[in-house]
Short mmCIF file of C-alpha atoms in Angstrom, two decimals:
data_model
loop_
_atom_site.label_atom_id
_atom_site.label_comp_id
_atom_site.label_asym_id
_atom_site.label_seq_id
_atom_site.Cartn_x
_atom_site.Cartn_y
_atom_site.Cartn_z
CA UNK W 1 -81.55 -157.90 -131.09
CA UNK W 2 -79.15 -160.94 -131.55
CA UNK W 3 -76.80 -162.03 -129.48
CA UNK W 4 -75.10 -164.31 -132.22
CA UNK W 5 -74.06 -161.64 -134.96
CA UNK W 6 -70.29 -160.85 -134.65
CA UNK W 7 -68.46 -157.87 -136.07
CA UNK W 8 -64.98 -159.00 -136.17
CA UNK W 9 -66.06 -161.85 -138.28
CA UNK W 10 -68.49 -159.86 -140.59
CA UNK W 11 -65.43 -157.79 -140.82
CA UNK W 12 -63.09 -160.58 -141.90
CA UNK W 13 -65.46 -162.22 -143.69
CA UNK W 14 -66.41 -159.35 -146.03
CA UNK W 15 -62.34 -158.58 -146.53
CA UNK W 16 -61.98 -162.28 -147.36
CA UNK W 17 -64.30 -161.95 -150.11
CA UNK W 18 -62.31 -159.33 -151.84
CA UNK W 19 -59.31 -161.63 -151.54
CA UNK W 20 -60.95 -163.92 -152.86
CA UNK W 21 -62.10 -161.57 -155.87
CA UNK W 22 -58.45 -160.35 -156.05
CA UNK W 23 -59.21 -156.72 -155.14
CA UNK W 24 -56.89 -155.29 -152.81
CA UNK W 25 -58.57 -153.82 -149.75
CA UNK W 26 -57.32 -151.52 -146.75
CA UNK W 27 -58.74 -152.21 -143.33
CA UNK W 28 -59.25 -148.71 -141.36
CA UNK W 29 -60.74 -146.99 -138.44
CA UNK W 30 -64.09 -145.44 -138.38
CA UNK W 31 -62.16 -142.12 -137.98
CA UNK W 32 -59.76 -142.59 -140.79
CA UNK W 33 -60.57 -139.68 -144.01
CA UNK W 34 -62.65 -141.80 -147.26
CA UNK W 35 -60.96 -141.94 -150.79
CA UNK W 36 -63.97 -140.23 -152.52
CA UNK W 37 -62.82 -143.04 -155.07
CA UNK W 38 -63.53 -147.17 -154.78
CA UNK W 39 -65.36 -148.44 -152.50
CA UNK W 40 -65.99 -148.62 -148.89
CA UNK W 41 -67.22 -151.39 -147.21
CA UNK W 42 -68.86 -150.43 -143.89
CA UNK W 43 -69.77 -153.82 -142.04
CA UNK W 44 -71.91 -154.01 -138.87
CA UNK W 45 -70.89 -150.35 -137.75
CA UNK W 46 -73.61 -150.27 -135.65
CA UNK W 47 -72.35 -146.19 -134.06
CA UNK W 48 -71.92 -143.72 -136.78
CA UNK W 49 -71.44 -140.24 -135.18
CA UNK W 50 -72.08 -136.99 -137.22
CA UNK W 51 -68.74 -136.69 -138.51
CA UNK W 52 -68.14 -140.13 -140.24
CA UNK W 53 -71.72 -139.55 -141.47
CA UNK W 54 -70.44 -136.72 -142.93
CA UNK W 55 -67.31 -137.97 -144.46
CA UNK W 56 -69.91 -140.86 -145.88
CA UNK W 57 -71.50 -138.85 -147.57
CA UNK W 58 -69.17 -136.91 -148.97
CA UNK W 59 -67.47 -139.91 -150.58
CA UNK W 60 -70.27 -140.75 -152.17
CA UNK W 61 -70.77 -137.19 -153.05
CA UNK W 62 -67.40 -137.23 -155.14
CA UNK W 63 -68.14 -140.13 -156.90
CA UNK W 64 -66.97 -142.76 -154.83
CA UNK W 65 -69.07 -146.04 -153.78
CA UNK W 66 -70.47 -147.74 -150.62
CA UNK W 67 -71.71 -150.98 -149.40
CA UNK W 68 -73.34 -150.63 -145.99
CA UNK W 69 -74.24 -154.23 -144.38
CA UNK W 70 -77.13 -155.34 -141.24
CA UNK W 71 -76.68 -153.33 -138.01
CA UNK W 72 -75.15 -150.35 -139.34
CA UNK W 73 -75.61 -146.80 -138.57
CA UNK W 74 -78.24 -147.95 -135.67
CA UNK W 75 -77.69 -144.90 -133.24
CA UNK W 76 -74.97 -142.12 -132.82
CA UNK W 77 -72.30 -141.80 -130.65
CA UNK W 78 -74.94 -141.01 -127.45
CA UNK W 79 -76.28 -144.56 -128.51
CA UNK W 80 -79.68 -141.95 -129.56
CA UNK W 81 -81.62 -143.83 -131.93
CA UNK W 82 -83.02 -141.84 -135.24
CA UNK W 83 -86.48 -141.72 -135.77
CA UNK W 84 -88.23 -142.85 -138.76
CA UNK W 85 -86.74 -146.49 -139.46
CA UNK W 86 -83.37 -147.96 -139.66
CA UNK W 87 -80.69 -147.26 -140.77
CA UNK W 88 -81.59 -144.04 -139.46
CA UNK W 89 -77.98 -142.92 -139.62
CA UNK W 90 -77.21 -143.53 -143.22
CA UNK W 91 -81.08 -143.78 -144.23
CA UNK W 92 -80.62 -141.06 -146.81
CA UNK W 93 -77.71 -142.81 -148.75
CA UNK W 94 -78.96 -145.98 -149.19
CA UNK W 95 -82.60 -145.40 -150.33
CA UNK W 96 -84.07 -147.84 -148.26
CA UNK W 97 -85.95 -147.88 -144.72
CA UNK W 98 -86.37 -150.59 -142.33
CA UNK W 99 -88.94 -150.83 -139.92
CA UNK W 100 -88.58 -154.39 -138.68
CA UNK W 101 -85.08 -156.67 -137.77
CA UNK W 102 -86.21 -159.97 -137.72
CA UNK W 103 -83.48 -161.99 -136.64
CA UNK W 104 -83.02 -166.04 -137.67
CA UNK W 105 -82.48 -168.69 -135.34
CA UNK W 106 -79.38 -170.04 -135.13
CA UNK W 107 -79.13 -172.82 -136.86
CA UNK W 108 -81.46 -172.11 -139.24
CA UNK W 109 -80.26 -171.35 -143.27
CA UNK W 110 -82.28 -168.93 -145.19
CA UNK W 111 -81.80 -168.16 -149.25
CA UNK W 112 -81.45 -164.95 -151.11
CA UNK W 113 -81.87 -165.69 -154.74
CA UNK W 114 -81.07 -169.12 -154.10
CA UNK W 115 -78.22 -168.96 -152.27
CA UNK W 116 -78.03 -169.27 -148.58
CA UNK W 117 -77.62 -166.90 -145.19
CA UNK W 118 -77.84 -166.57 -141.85
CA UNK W 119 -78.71 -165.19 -138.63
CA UNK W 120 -80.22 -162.04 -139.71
CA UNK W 121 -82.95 -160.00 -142.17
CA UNK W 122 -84.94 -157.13 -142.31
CA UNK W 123 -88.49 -155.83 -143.39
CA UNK W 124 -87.16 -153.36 -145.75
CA UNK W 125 -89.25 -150.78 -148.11
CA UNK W 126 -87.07 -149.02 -150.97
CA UNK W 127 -87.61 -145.58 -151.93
CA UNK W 128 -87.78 -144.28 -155.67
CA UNK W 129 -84.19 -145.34 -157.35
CA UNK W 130 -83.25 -147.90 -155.32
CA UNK W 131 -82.84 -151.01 -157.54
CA UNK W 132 -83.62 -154.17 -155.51
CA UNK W 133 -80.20 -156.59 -156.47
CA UNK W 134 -81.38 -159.49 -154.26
CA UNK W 135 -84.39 -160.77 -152.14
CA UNK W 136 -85.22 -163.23 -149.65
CA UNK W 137 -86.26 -166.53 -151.10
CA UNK W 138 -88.14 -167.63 -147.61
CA UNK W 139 -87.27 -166.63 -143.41
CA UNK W 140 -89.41 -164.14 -141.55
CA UNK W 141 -89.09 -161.48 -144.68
CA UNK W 142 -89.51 -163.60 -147.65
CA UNK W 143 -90.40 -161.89 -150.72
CA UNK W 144 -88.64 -158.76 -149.51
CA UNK W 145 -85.61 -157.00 -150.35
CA UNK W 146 -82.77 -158.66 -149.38
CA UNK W 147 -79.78 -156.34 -151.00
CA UNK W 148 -80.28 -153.19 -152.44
CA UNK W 149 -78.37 -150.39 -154.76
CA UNK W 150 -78.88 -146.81 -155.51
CA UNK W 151 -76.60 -145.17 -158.26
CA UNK W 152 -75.17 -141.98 -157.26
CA UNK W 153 -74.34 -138.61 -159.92
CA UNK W 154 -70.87 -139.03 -160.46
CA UNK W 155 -70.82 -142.43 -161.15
CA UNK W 156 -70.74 -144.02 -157.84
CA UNK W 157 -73.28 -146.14 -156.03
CA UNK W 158 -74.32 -147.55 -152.61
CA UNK W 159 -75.35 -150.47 -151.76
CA UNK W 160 -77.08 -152.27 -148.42
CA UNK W 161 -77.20 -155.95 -147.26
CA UNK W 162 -79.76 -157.03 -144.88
CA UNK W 163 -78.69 -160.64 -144.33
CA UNK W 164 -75.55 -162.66 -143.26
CA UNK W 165 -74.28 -164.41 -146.39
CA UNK W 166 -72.75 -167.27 -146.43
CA UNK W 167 -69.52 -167.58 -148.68
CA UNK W 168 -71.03 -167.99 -152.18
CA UNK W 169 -74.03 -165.07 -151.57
CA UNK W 170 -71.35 -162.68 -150.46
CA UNK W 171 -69.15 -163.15 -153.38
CA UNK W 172 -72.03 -162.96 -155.82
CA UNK W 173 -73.30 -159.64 -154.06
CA UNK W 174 -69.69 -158.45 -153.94
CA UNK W 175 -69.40 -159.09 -157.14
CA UNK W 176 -72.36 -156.96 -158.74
CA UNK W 177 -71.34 -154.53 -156.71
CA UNK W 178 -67.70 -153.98 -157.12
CA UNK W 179 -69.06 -154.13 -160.90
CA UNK W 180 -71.78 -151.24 -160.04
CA UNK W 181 -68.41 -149.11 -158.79
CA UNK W 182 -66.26 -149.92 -161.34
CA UNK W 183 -63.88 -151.71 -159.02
CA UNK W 184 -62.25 -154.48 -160.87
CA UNK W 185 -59.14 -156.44 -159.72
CA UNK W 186 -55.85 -155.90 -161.19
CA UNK W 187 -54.86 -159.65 -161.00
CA UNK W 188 -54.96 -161.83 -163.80
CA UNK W 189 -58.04 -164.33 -163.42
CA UNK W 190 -55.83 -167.35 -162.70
CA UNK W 191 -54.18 -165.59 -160.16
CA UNK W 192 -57.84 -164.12 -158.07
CA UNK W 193 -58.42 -166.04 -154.93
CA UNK W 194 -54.35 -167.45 -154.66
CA UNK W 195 -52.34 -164.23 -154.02
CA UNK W 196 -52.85 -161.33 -152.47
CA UNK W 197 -51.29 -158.31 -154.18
CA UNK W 198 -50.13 -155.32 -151.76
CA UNK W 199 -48.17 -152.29 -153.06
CA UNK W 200 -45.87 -149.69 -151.81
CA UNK W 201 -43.66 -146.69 -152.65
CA UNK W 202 -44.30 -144.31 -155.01
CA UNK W 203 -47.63 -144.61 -157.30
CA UNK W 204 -47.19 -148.68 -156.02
CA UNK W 205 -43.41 -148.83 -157.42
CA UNK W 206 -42.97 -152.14 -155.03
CA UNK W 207 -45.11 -154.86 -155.76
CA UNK W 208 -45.84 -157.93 -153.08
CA UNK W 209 -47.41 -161.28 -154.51
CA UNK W 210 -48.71 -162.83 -150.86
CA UNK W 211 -49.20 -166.72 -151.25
CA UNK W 212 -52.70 -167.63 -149.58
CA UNK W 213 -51.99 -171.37 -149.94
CA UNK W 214 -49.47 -174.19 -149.41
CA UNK W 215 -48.82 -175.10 -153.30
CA UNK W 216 -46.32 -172.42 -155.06
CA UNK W 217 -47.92 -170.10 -157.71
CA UNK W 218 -46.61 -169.64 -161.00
CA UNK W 219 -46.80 -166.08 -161.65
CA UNK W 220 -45.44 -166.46 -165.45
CA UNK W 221 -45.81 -163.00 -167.44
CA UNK W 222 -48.72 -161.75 -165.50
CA UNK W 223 -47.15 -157.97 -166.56
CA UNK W 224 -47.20 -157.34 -162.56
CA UNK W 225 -43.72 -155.85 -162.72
CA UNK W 226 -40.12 -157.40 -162.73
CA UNK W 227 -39.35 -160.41 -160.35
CA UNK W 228 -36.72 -159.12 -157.85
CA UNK W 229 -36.83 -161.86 -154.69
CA UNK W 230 -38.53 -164.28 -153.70
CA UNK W 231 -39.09 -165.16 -149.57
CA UNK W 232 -37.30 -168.49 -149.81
CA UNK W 233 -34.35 -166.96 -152.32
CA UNK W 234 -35.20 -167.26 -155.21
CA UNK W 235 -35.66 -165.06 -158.31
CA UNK W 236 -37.97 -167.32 -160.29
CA UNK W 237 -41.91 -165.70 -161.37
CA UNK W 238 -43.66 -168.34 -158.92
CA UNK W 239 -44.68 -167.33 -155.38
CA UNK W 240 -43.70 -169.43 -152.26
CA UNK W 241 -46.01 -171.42 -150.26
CA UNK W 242 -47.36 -168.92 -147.76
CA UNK W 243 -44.21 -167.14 -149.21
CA UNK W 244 -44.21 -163.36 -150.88
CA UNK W 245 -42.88 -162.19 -154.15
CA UNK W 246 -41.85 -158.88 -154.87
CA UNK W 247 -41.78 -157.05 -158.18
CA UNK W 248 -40.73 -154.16 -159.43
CA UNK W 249 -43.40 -152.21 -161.62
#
């Protein structure tokens, strides 16, 4: 329906946003097993065959959360549309049913709430539950529900996006939803959005401070874990310059 919507940089754009949040994210395969814990982002997957349906729903079944964004779950593995609206695939997680894409222009800015996105939005009706988080302020489906949220029974909750955002909608979406799941990042605020924390071993024994900028990062007693090296050396609490730290919890 749009020849301008691009998955690798939905993909990247969506992980960048948890960076940016300081919430530590794994990137895997459609075929990889689900936590059943945290969330899952699931961004522009427009083939979902019966068994990662499956393991979908189970996650959210035990409790764990999912946020499902434009042009996902379209058709199965056949490419066999299902009937009844989209996302026909993952219809019955997300409470919601769509029975219009109405791309944007390129070019052309629409607002959710204020804030602005592109390239995409839907005609969407919710069913009972679904809590509307967002809607479009104008486009072809102004007035409708832009972002959406239904709250699962053990605590979890899934969520859909029916726009593009642009940098500042996605982080306030991500945001009320990682609070929704109970996902919150285990960096210090002054640290969110400058490293990147990665960890290893046993229970996360080895901790890895990744610097996203060029200025060094002070890590001071951030209760991370001990300092053991630094990439340039050193075994001072600051991070490199595009350099790693690693700690010991």
């Amino acid at each position: 329906p749009s020849s301008l919507l691009r998955y690798k940089q939905e993909a990247l754009d969506w992980y960048t946003a948890l960076l940016d949040a300081g919430v530590r994210a794994d990137v895997v395969p459609a075929s990889a097993p689900l936590p059943g814990r945290g969330l899952v982002i699931v961004p522009m997957l427009h083939v979902v065959d019966d068994a990662l349906r499956a393991r979908l729903d189970a996650h959210v079944a035990a409790g764990g959360s999912l946020l499902v964004t434009a042009c996902s779950g379209i058709a199965d593995e056949r490419l066999h549309t299902a009937l009844g609206g989209y996302p026909g695939r993952l219809r019955h997680l997300l409470g919601v049913r769509v029975d219009e894409l109405l791309p944007v222009l390129g070019g052309e800015t629409i607002h959710v709430d204020g804030l602005e996105a592109t390239l995409w939005s839907e005609r969407i009706e919710t069913t009972v539950g679904t809590e509307v988080l967002a809607r479009f302020d104008d486009g072809p489906a102004a007035g409708g529900p832009a972002a959406t949220l239904v709250r699962g029974e053990r605590g979890g909750v899934a969520a859909y996006v029916a726009t593009v955002p642009a940098r500042e909608l996605r982080a306030d979406l991500l945001a009320r939803v990682l609070d929704a799941s109970g996902v919150a990042s285990e960096l210090p605020t002054d640290l969110r959005g400058r490293v990147e924390l990665v960890e290893r071993g046993t229970a996360g024994e080895w901790r890895f401070l990744v610097n996203r900028g060029v200025d060094p990062v002070p890590v001071g007693d951030a209760g991370l874990g001990t300092v053991v090296v630094a990439s340039d050396g050193s075994t001072d609490a600051v991070v490199p310059p595009r350099g790693v730290l690693v700690l010991r919890a």
